[in-house]
mmCIF file of C-alpha atoms and ligand atoms in Angstrom:
data_model
loop_
_atom_site.group_PDB
_atom_site.id
_atom_site.type_symbol
_atom_site.label_atom_id
_atom_site.label_comp_id
_atom_site.label_asym_id
_atom_site.label_seq_id
_atom_site.Cartn_x
_atom_site.Cartn_y
_atom_site.Cartn_z
ATOM 1 C CA UNK A 12 103.903 130.317 105.102
ATOM 2 C CA UNK A 13 103.368 127.706 107.809
ATOM 3 C CA UNK A 14 102.721 124.031 107.369
ATOM 4 C CA UNK A 15 104.685 123.636 104.159
ATOM 5 C CA UNK A 16 107.809 121.693 103.295
ATOM 6 C CA UNK A 17 109.352 122.480 99.906
ATOM 7 C CA UNK A 18 111.426 120.018 97.889
ATOM 8 C CA UNK A 19 112.177 121.542 94.519
ATOM 9 C CA UNK A 20 108.805 122.087 92.932
ATOM 10 C CA UNK A 21 106.920 119.859 95.371
ATOM 11 C CA UNK A 22 105.170 121.148 98.471
ATOM 12 C CA UNK A 23 103.752 118.961 101.201
ATOM 13 C CA UNK A 24 100.890 120.188 103.325
ATOM 14 C CA UNK A 25 99.278 118.451 106.222
ATOM 15 C CA UNK A 26 95.681 119.361 106.995
ATOM 16 C CA UNK A 27 93.580 117.947 109.775
ATOM 17 C CA UNK A 28 89.939 117.545 110.649
ATOM 18 C CA UNK A 29 88.795 118.323 114.167
ATOM 19 C CA UNK A 30 88.365 114.748 115.395
ATOM 20 C CA UNK A 31 91.881 114.145 116.736
ATOM 21 C CA UNK A 32 94.107 117.229 116.304
ATOM 22 C CA UNK A 33 96.725 115.815 118.701
ATOM 23 C CA UNK A 34 97.482 112.982 116.287
ATOM 24 C CA UNK A 35 97.831 115.368 113.337
ATOM 25 C CA UNK A 36 100.132 117.587 115.375
ATOM 26 C CA UNK A 37 102.258 114.595 116.379
ATOM 27 C CA UNK A 38 102.521 113.563 112.712
ATOM 28 C CA UNK A 39 103.458 117.132 111.805
ATOM 29 C CA UNK A 40 106.159 117.135 114.459
ATOM 30 C CA UNK A 41 107.632 113.939 113.024
ATOM 31 C CA UNK A 42 107.570 115.530 109.556
ATOM 32 C CA UNK A 43 109.039 118.729 110.915
ATOM 33 C CA UNK A 44 106.114 120.753 109.639
ATOM 34 C CA UNK A 45 103.004 122.333 111.093
ATOM 35 C CA UNK A 46 99.417 121.416 110.440
ATOM 36 C CA UNK A 47 98.008 123.994 107.997
ATOM 37 C CA UNK A 48 95.906 126.587 109.838
ATOM 38 C CA UNK A 49 92.279 125.880 109.001
ATOM 39 C CA UNK A 50 88.973 127.427 109.967
ATOM 40 C CA UNK A 51 86.280 124.847 110.700
ATOM 41 C CA UNK A 52 83.001 125.118 112.525
ATOM 42 C CA UNK A 53 79.412 123.866 112.559
ATOM 43 C CA UNK A 54 76.408 125.906 111.546
ATOM 44 C CA UNK A 55 73.368 125.864 113.820
ATOM 45 C CA UNK A 56 71.744 123.112 111.749
ATOM 46 C CA UNK A 57 74.833 120.868 111.924
ATOM 47 C CA UNK A 58 76.292 121.656 108.486
ATOM 48 C CA UNK A 59 80.085 121.986 108.508
ATOM 49 C CA UNK A 60 82.151 124.916 107.222
ATOM 50 C CA UNK A 61 85.841 124.548 106.346
ATOM 51 C CA UNK A 62 88.349 126.995 104.867
ATOM 52 C CA UNK A 63 92.131 126.745 104.646
ATOM 53 C CA UNK A 64 93.766 129.927 105.846
ATOM 54 C CA UNK A 65 96.626 129.764 103.325
ATOM 55 C CA UNK A 66 97.010 128.893 99.660
ATOM 56 C CA UNK A 67 97.113 125.189 98.806
ATOM 57 C CA UNK A 68 97.578 125.661 95.056
ATOM 58 C CA UNK A 69 99.845 123.004 93.573
ATOM 59 C CA UNK A 70 100.400 121.264 96.939
ATOM 60 C CA UNK A 71 100.715 117.578 97.735
ATOM 61 C CA UNK A 72 98.005 117.536 100.415
ATOM 62 C CA UNK A 73 97.565 114.914 103.149
ATOM 63 C CA UNK A 74 94.178 115.156 104.903
ATOM 64 C CA UNK A 75 94.152 113.446 108.295
ATOM 65 C CA UNK A 76 90.919 112.591 110.012
ATOM 66 C CA UNK A 77 90.365 110.132 112.838
ATOM 67 C CA UNK A 78 87.015 108.424 112.426
ATOM 68 C CA UNK A 79 85.837 108.405 115.986
ATOM 69 C CA UNK A 80 82.394 109.083 117.443
ATOM 70 C CA UNK A 81 80.442 110.994 115.989
ATOM 71 C CA UNK A 82 81.820 109.162 112.981
ATOM 72 C CA UNK A 83 79.364 110.481 110.391
ATOM 73 C CA UNK A 84 80.272 114.055 111.235
ATOM 74 C CA UNK A 85 83.979 113.378 110.842
ATOM 75 C CA UNK A 86 83.483 111.524 107.577
ATOM 76 C CA UNK A 87 81.525 114.494 106.243
ATOM 77 C CA UNK A 88 84.145 116.944 107.459
ATOM 78 C CA UNK A 89 86.924 115.037 105.704
ATOM 79 C CA UNK A 90 84.895 114.928 102.481
ATOM 80 C CA UNK A 91 84.346 118.675 102.669
ATOM 81 C CA UNK A 92 88.072 119.252 103.261
ATOM 82 C CA UNK A 93 88.904 117.169 100.188
ATOM 83 C CA UNK A 94 86.402 119.157 98.151
ATOM 84 C CA UNK A 95 87.898 122.439 99.356
ATOM 85 C CA UNK A 96 91.420 121.245 98.454
ATOM 86 C CA UNK A 97 90.306 120.163 94.992
ATOM 87 C CA UNK A 98 88.566 123.468 94.301
ATOM 88 C CA UNK A 99 91.628 125.367 95.572
ATOM 89 C CA UNK A 100 93.855 123.537 93.050
ATOM 90 C CA UNK A 101 95.803 121.171 95.305
ATOM 91 C CA UNK A 102 97.862 119.010 92.961
ATOM 92 C CA UNK A 103 97.350 115.700 94.719
ATOM 93 C CA UNK A 104 95.107 114.797 97.655
ATOM 94 C CA UNK A 105 95.727 111.845 99.960
ATOM 95 C CA UNK A 106 93.102 110.787 102.471
ATOM 96 C CA UNK A 107 94.771 109.695 105.703
ATOM 97 C CA UNK A 108 92.169 107.702 107.627
ATOM 98 C CA UNK A 109 94.155 105.781 110.280
ATOM 99 C CA UNK A 110 90.923 103.996 111.266
ATOM 100 C CA UNK A 111 88.905 103.421 108.089
ATOM 101 C CA UNK A 112 85.252 104.396 108.598
ATOM 102 C CA UNK A 113 82.649 101.632 108.295
ATOM 103 C CA UNK A 114 85.456 99.098 107.797
ATOM 104 C CA UNK A 115 83.438 96.287 109.361
ATOM 105 C CA UNK A 116 80.659 96.615 106.803
ATOM 106 C CA UNK A 117 82.820 95.255 103.993
ATOM 107 C CA UNK A 118 80.436 92.591 102.725
ATOM 108 C CA UNK A 119 76.786 91.594 102.838
ATOM 109 C CA UNK A 120 76.060 89.137 105.643
ATOM 110 C CA UNK A 121 72.347 89.167 104.843
ATOM 111 C CA UNK A 122 70.297 90.147 101.822
ATOM 112 C CA UNK A 123 69.364 93.823 101.386
ATOM 113 C CA UNK A 124 72.391 95.095 103.383
ATOM 114 C CA UNK A 125 74.774 97.817 102.144
ATOM 115 C CA UNK A 126 78.532 97.472 101.647
ATOM 116 C CA UNK A 127 79.284 100.669 103.508
ATOM 117 C CA UNK A 128 83.076 100.363 103.386
ATOM 118 C CA UNK A 129 82.848 100.459 99.587
ATOM 119 C CA UNK A 130 80.539 103.457 99.765
ATOM 120 C CA UNK A 131 83.135 105.304 101.886
ATOM 121 C CA UNK A 132 85.790 104.665 99.224
ATOM 122 C CA UNK A 133 83.455 105.945 96.509
ATOM 123 C CA UNK A 134 82.672 109.072 98.533
ATOM 124 C CA UNK A 135 86.376 109.840 99.053
ATOM 125 C CA UNK A 136 86.993 109.392 95.331
ATOM 126 C CA UNK A 137 84.018 111.501 94.289
ATOM 127 C CA UNK A 138 85.078 114.281 96.648
ATOM 128 C CA UNK A 139 88.447 114.424 94.872
ATOM 129 C CA UNK A 140 90.864 112.098 96.685
ATOM 130 C CA UNK A 141 93.702 110.710 94.562
ATOM 131 C CA UNK A 142 95.040 108.230 97.106
ATOM 132 C CA UNK A 143 94.205 106.730 100.442
ATOM 133 C CA UNK A 144 96.265 105.748 103.461
ATOM 134 C CA UNK A 145 94.965 103.678 106.351
ATOM 135 C CA UNK A 146 96.192 101.429 109.144
ATOM 136 C CA UNK A 147 95.166 97.799 109.662
ATOM 137 C CA UNK A 148 91.991 97.626 107.608
ATOM 138 C CA UNK A 149 89.476 95.229 109.108
ATOM 139 C CA UNK A 150 89.730 93.217 105.872
ATOM 140 C CA UNK A 151 92.841 93.895 103.767
ATOM 141 C CA UNK A 152 90.954 93.280 100.540
ATOM 142 C CA UNK A 153 88.944 96.459 101.169
ATOM 143 C CA UNK A 154 91.962 98.185 99.579
ATOM 144 C CA UNK A 155 90.322 97.242 96.296
ATOM 145 C CA UNK A 156 87.265 99.373 97.065
ATOM 146 C CA UNK A 157 89.159 102.588 96.340
ATOM 147 C CA UNK A 158 89.855 103.352 92.702
ATOM 148 C CA UNK A 159 93.434 104.546 93.130
ATOM 149 C CA UNK A 160 96.584 103.811 95.123
ATOM 150 C CA UNK A 161 96.042 102.665 98.700
ATOM 151 C CA UNK A 162 98.808 102.590 101.291
ATOM 152 C CA UNK A 163 97.778 99.961 103.801
ATOM 153 C CA UNK A 164 99.995 100.382 106.843
ATOM 154 C CA UNK A 165 100.468 97.840 109.599
ATOM 155 C CA UNK A 166 100.735 98.812 113.230
ATOM 156 C CA UNK A 167 102.328 95.448 113.945
ATOM 157 C CA UNK A 168 105.959 96.672 114.067
ATOM 158 C CA UNK A 169 104.996 99.297 116.664
ATOM 159 C CA UNK A 170 102.956 96.844 118.730
ATOM 160 C CA UNK A 171 105.338 93.876 118.475
ATOM 161 C CA UNK A 172 108.311 95.885 119.706
ATOM 162 C CA UNK A 173 106.339 96.891 122.781
ATOM 163 C CA UNK A 174 104.905 93.428 123.466
ATOM 164 C CA UNK A 175 108.354 91.833 123.260
ATOM 165 C CA UNK A 176 109.389 94.035 126.161
ATOM 166 C CA UNK A 177 106.377 92.904 128.208
ATOM 167 C CA UNK A 178 106.386 89.101 127.885
ATOM 168 C CA UNK A 179 108.669 86.107 128.190
ATOM 169 C CA UNK A 180 108.750 85.256 124.479
ATOM 170 C CA UNK A 181 109.733 81.637 125.218
ATOM 171 C CA UNK A 182 106.433 81.073 127.034
ATOM 172 C CA UNK A 183 103.977 82.918 124.815
ATOM 173 C CA UNK A 184 100.930 81.717 122.888
ATOM 174 C CA UNK A 185 99.397 84.044 120.304
ATOM 175 C CA UNK A 186 95.619 83.962 120.322
ATOM 176 C CA UNK A 187 93.128 85.167 117.735
ATOM 177 C CA UNK A 188 89.747 86.166 119.199
ATOM 178 C CA UNK A 189 87.972 84.487 116.292
ATOM 179 C CA UNK A 190 88.754 82.083 113.480
ATOM 180 C CA UNK A 191 88.598 84.874 110.881
ATOM 181 C CA UNK A 192 91.709 86.614 112.153
ATOM 182 C CA UNK A 193 93.962 83.586 112.451
ATOM 183 C CA UNK A 194 96.198 84.755 109.558
ATOM 184 C CA UNK A 195 97.026 87.945 111.434
ATOM 185 C CA UNK A 196 97.738 85.960 114.595
ATOM 186 C CA UNK A 197 100.020 83.738 112.525
ATOM 187 C CA UNK A 198 102.075 86.775 111.505
ATOM 188 C CA UNK A 199 102.297 87.757 115.168
ATOM 189 C CA UNK A 200 103.414 84.236 116.084
ATOM 190 C CA UNK A 201 106.215 84.446 113.505
ATOM 191 C CA UNK A 202 107.319 87.826 114.844
ATOM 192 C CA UNK A 203 107.383 86.355 118.354
ATOM 193 C CA UNK A 204 109.809 83.586 117.408
ATOM 194 C CA UNK A 205 107.344 80.942 116.208
ATOM 195 C CA UNK A 206 105.061 81.031 119.253
ATOM 196 C CA UNK A 207 102.192 78.490 119.276
ATOM 197 C CA UNK A 208 98.817 79.650 117.993
ATOM 198 C CA UNK A 209 95.327 79.346 119.400
ATOM 199 C CA UNK A 210 91.970 80.870 118.568
ATOM 200 C CA UNK A 211 88.642 81.393 120.232
ATOM 201 C CA UNK A 212 85.613 79.765 118.746
ATOM 202 C CA UNK A 213 83.279 82.792 118.784
ATOM 203 C CA UNK A 214 79.694 83.071 117.641
ATOM 204 C CA UNK A 215 77.802 86.225 116.747
ATOM 205 C CA UNK A 216 74.129 87.025 116.343
ATOM 206 C CA UNK A 217 74.116 88.925 113.022
ATOM 207 C CA UNK A 218 70.754 90.468 113.873
ATOM 208 C CA UNK A 219 72.124 92.151 117.033
ATOM 209 C CA UNK A 220 75.085 94.567 116.942
ATOM 210 C CA UNK A 221 78.066 94.151 119.271
ATOM 211 C CA UNK A 222 76.972 90.824 120.764
ATOM 212 C CA UNK A 223 79.660 88.137 120.773
ATOM 213 C CA UNK A 224 79.918 84.890 122.707
ATOM 214 C CA UNK A 225 83.315 83.252 123.202
ATOM 215 C CA UNK A 226 82.626 79.539 123.320
ATOM 216 C CA UNK A 227 85.967 77.759 123.803
ATOM 217 C CA UNK A 228 89.687 77.888 123.105
ATOM 218 C CA UNK A 229 91.031 75.902 120.159
ATOM 219 C CA UNK A 230 94.723 75.220 120.900
ATOM 220 C CA UNK A 231 96.843 74.763 124.014
ATOM 221 C CA UNK A 232 97.272 77.815 126.255
ATOM 222 C CA UNK A 233 97.899 76.006 129.561
ATOM 223 C CA UNK A 234 100.481 77.910 131.640
ATOM 224 C CA UNK A 235 101.223 80.339 128.792
ATOM 225 C CA UNK A 236 101.320 84.111 128.597
ATOM 226 C CA UNK A 237 98.686 84.742 125.955
ATOM 227 C CA UNK A 238 98.988 87.605 123.495
ATOM 228 C CA UNK A 239 95.426 88.155 122.329
ATOM 229 C CA UNK A 240 95.495 90.150 119.061
ATOM 230 C CA UNK A 241 92.638 91.910 117.280
ATOM 231 C CA UNK A 242 92.349 94.794 114.853
ATOM 232 C CA UNK A 243 89.944 96.782 117.007
ATOM 233 C CA UNK A 244 88.195 96.867 120.326
ATOM 234 C CA UNK A 245 84.749 98.435 120.166
ATOM 235 C CA UNK A 246 82.491 97.591 123.117
ATOM 236 C CA UNK A 247 85.079 95.165 124.442
ATOM 237 C CA UNK A 248 82.674 92.215 124.384
ATOM 238 C CA UNK A 249 84.794 90.059 122.086
ATOM 239 C CA UNK A 250 87.994 90.655 124.025
ATOM 240 C CA UNK A 251 86.544 90.443 127.537
ATOM 241 C CA UNK A 252 84.851 87.136 126.722
ATOM 242 C CA UNK A 253 88.039 85.799 125.140
ATOM 243 C CA UNK A 254 90.171 86.764 128.140
ATOM 244 C CA UNK A 255 87.786 84.993 130.506
ATOM 245 C CA UNK A 256 87.790 81.824 128.406
ATOM 246 C CA UNK A 257 91.597 81.871 128.173
ATOM 247 C CA UNK A 258 92.038 82.245 131.926
ATOM 248 C CA UNK A 259 89.463 79.515 132.548
ATOM 249 C CA UNK A 260 91.459 77.302 130.175
ATOM 250 C CA UNK A 261 94.636 77.625 132.230
ATOM 251 C CA UNK A 262 96.406 80.589 130.609
ATOM 252 C CA UNK A 263 99.013 82.107 132.952
ATOM 253 C CA UNK A 264 97.864 85.599 132.004
ATOM 254 C CA UNK A 265 96.688 87.606 129.029
ATOM 255 C CA UNK A 266 97.990 90.723 127.337
ATOM 256 C CA UNK A 267 95.502 92.206 124.867
ATOM 257 C CA UNK A 268 96.793 93.990 121.767
ATOM 258 C CA UNK A 269 94.672 95.863 119.215
ATOM 259 C CA UNK A 270 95.438 98.591 116.702
ATOM 260 C CA UNK A 271 92.251 100.623 117.058
ATOM 261 C CA UNK A 272 90.850 101.505 120.483
ATOM 262 C CA UNK A 273 87.288 102.430 119.555
ATOM 263 C CA UNK A 274 86.270 101.795 123.159
ATOM 264 C CA UNK A 275 82.532 102.448 122.950
ATOM 265 C CA UNK A 276 80.640 102.000 126.201
ATOM 266 C CA UNK A 277 80.958 99.758 128.175
ATOM 267 C CA UNK A 278 84.442 98.831 126.890
ATOM 268 C CA UNK A 279 86.367 100.545 129.677
ATOM 269 C CA UNK A 280 84.477 98.678 132.368
ATOM 270 C CA UNK A 281 84.619 95.357 130.551
ATOM 271 C CA UNK A 282 88.335 95.598 129.819
ATOM 272 C CA UNK A 283 89.342 96.758 133.259
ATOM 273 C CA UNK A 284 87.359 93.948 134.893
ATOM 274 C CA UNK A 285 88.011 91.054 132.511
ATOM 275 C CA UNK A 286 91.252 89.870 134.120
ATOM 276 C CA UNK A 287 93.700 90.935 131.378
ATOM 277 C CA UNK A 288 97.130 91.971 132.637
ATOM 278 C CA UNK A 289 97.377 94.819 130.132
ATOM 279 C CA UNK A 290 95.470 96.210 127.157
ATOM 280 C CA UNK A 291 97.614 97.807 124.450
ATOM 281 C CA UNK A 292 96.218 99.951 121.624
ATOM 282 C CA UNK A 293 97.512 102.743 119.379
ATOM 283 C CA UNK A 294 96.219 106.283 119.080
ATOM 284 C CA UNK A 295 94.638 105.931 115.619
ATOM 285 C CA UNK A 296 91.567 107.116 117.539
ATOM 286 C CA UNK A 297 91.480 109.626 120.391
ATOM 287 C CA UNK A 298 90.989 108.061 123.822
ATOM 288 C CA UNK A 299 89.408 110.510 126.220
ATOM 289 C CA UNK A 300 90.495 110.529 129.887
ATOM 290 C CA UNK A 301 87.087 109.056 130.799
ATOM 291 C CA UNK A 302 87.829 105.982 128.681
ATOM 292 C CA UNK A 303 91.270 105.362 130.116
ATOM 293 C CA UNK A 304 92.039 102.866 132.857
ATOM 294 C CA UNK A 305 95.085 101.653 134.770
ATOM 295 C CA UNK A 306 95.895 98.675 132.582
ATOM 296 C CA UNK A 307 95.561 100.586 129.283
ATOM 297 C CA UNK A 308 98.708 101.448 127.309
ATOM 298 C CA UNK A 309 98.390 103.724 124.259
ATOM 299 C CA UNK A 310 101.243 103.676 121.739
ATOM 300 C CA UNK A 311 101.706 106.421 119.172
ATOM 301 C CA UNK A 312 101.052 105.629 115.534
ATOM 302 C CA UNK A 313 102.307 109.107 114.507
ATOM 303 C CA UNK A 314 105.903 108.064 113.621
ATOM 304 C CA UNK A 315 104.620 105.323 111.293
ATOM 305 C CA UNK A 316 102.114 107.668 109.596
ATOM 306 C CA UNK A 317 104.781 110.319 109.186
ATOM 307 C CA UNK A 318 107.260 107.892 107.647
ATOM 308 C CA UNK A 319 104.630 106.661 105.204
ATOM 309 C CA UNK A 320 103.617 110.210 104.262
ATOM 310 C CA UNK A 321 107.267 111.063 103.711
ATOM 311 C CA UNK A 322 107.730 108.021 101.440
ATOM 312 C CA UNK A 323 104.642 108.948 99.399
ATOM 313 C CA UNK A 324 105.734 112.573 99.088
ATOM 314 C CA UNK A 325 109.270 111.569 98.050
ATOM 315 C CA UNK A 326 108.019 108.890 95.611
ATOM 316 C CA UNK A 327 109.816 106.387 97.824
ATOM 317 C CA UNK A 328 108.633 102.992 99.022
ATOM 318 C CA UNK A 329 105.976 102.498 101.689
ATOM 319 C CA UNK A 330 106.490 98.732 101.405
ATOM 320 C CA UNK A 331 110.084 99.232 102.570
ATOM 321 C CA UNK A 332 108.693 100.236 105.968
ATOM 322 C CA UNK A 333 107.443 96.669 106.419
ATOM 323 C CA UNK A 334 110.457 94.631 105.254
ATOM 324 C CA UNK A 335 108.913 94.200 101.833
ATOM 325 C CA UNK A 336 105.888 92.303 103.162
ATOM 326 C CA UNK A 337 102.425 93.184 101.900
HETATM 327 C C1 R5P B 14 85.424 91.440 114.707
HETATM 328 O O1 R5P B 14 85.422 90.875 113.646
HETATM 329 C C2 R5P B 14 86.419 92.479 115.084
HETATM 330 O O2 R5P B 14 87.726 92.086 114.735
HETATM 331 C C3 R5P B 14 86.367 92.808 116.554
HETATM 332 O O3 R5P B 14 86.675 91.666 117.291
HETATM 333 C C4 R5P B 14 85.019 93.296 116.981
HETATM 334 O O4 R5P B 14 84.444 94.156 116.023
HETATM 335 C C5 R5P B 14 85.123 94.022 118.285
HETATM 336 O O5 R5P B 14 83.859 94.448 118.720
HETATM 337 P P1 R5P B 14 83.468 94.421 120.250
HETATM 338 O O6 R5P B 14 84.632 95.012 120.994
HETATM 339 O O7 R5P B 14 82.240 95.303 120.330
HETATM 340 O O8 R5P B 14 83.197 93.002 120.609
#
């Protein structure tokens, strides 16, 4: 059989949706296993068919899907895979959603809105998921939406190691692109030797999607290399505006760091023209050649996912991967 590690009675299988097979394969390589061969295709009317080509009975199954565009299709595919695993008697099913779908809709901003991030958790649970693993949730408290164990991984160790090699740590300021993410920036500042903090005063029109205006910098960035940290870059509006305001406020230069490179149009153009020295993301989402640009660096999240999967499978400690921090 392919795709299976055995440890006594336990068997680990890694299955993948079609959104980002390269990531699943990279995780499999780290785990020294293969992704389970799976048949998946779309019917003419858009309905999805999935079948695992080998037995999954009694397995500890990890279902990786990368929630990229078209996100609703990939959500549905992952749900169908979970259902198939449950009906084929997998012993335990873990959803691995490196970028949690609908993460930004985690509360009602206005009356009569949904809380879509909660709905996603309910759908995973109803389909048959026992646990959930994700990276850098937009709001950490969304862990509570899922009725079961959630492994919330941080990309920070991967990103910090890289950034340290790219800046003069003694002359860095860590910048949050809005006031809401200042706690995350604070963690970055600690990791970068107690660097000073700043944030951008940003306003949003809640009636119009993806429109952000960076008003001014709060904090001193004069002459500093700014590390601008966010959880995700979607259309690039937030980051491009922030970079411009930082440079206009005397920053020496700006390196942008984000876990999830959603990069919806026109992000590539905005980011390549905004004046940032470098834009660093991970591969929680696939980044097509058309979306790439000279200043973009993509780091692999596969080793971190694989280590976390290994800890879960071995009943070890995922927290130990992050120096005990939560
Ligand atoms: C906002 O709260 C998020 O952390 C991101 O800053 C935002 O969603 C990015 O969107 P865009 O790139 O379209 O401005």
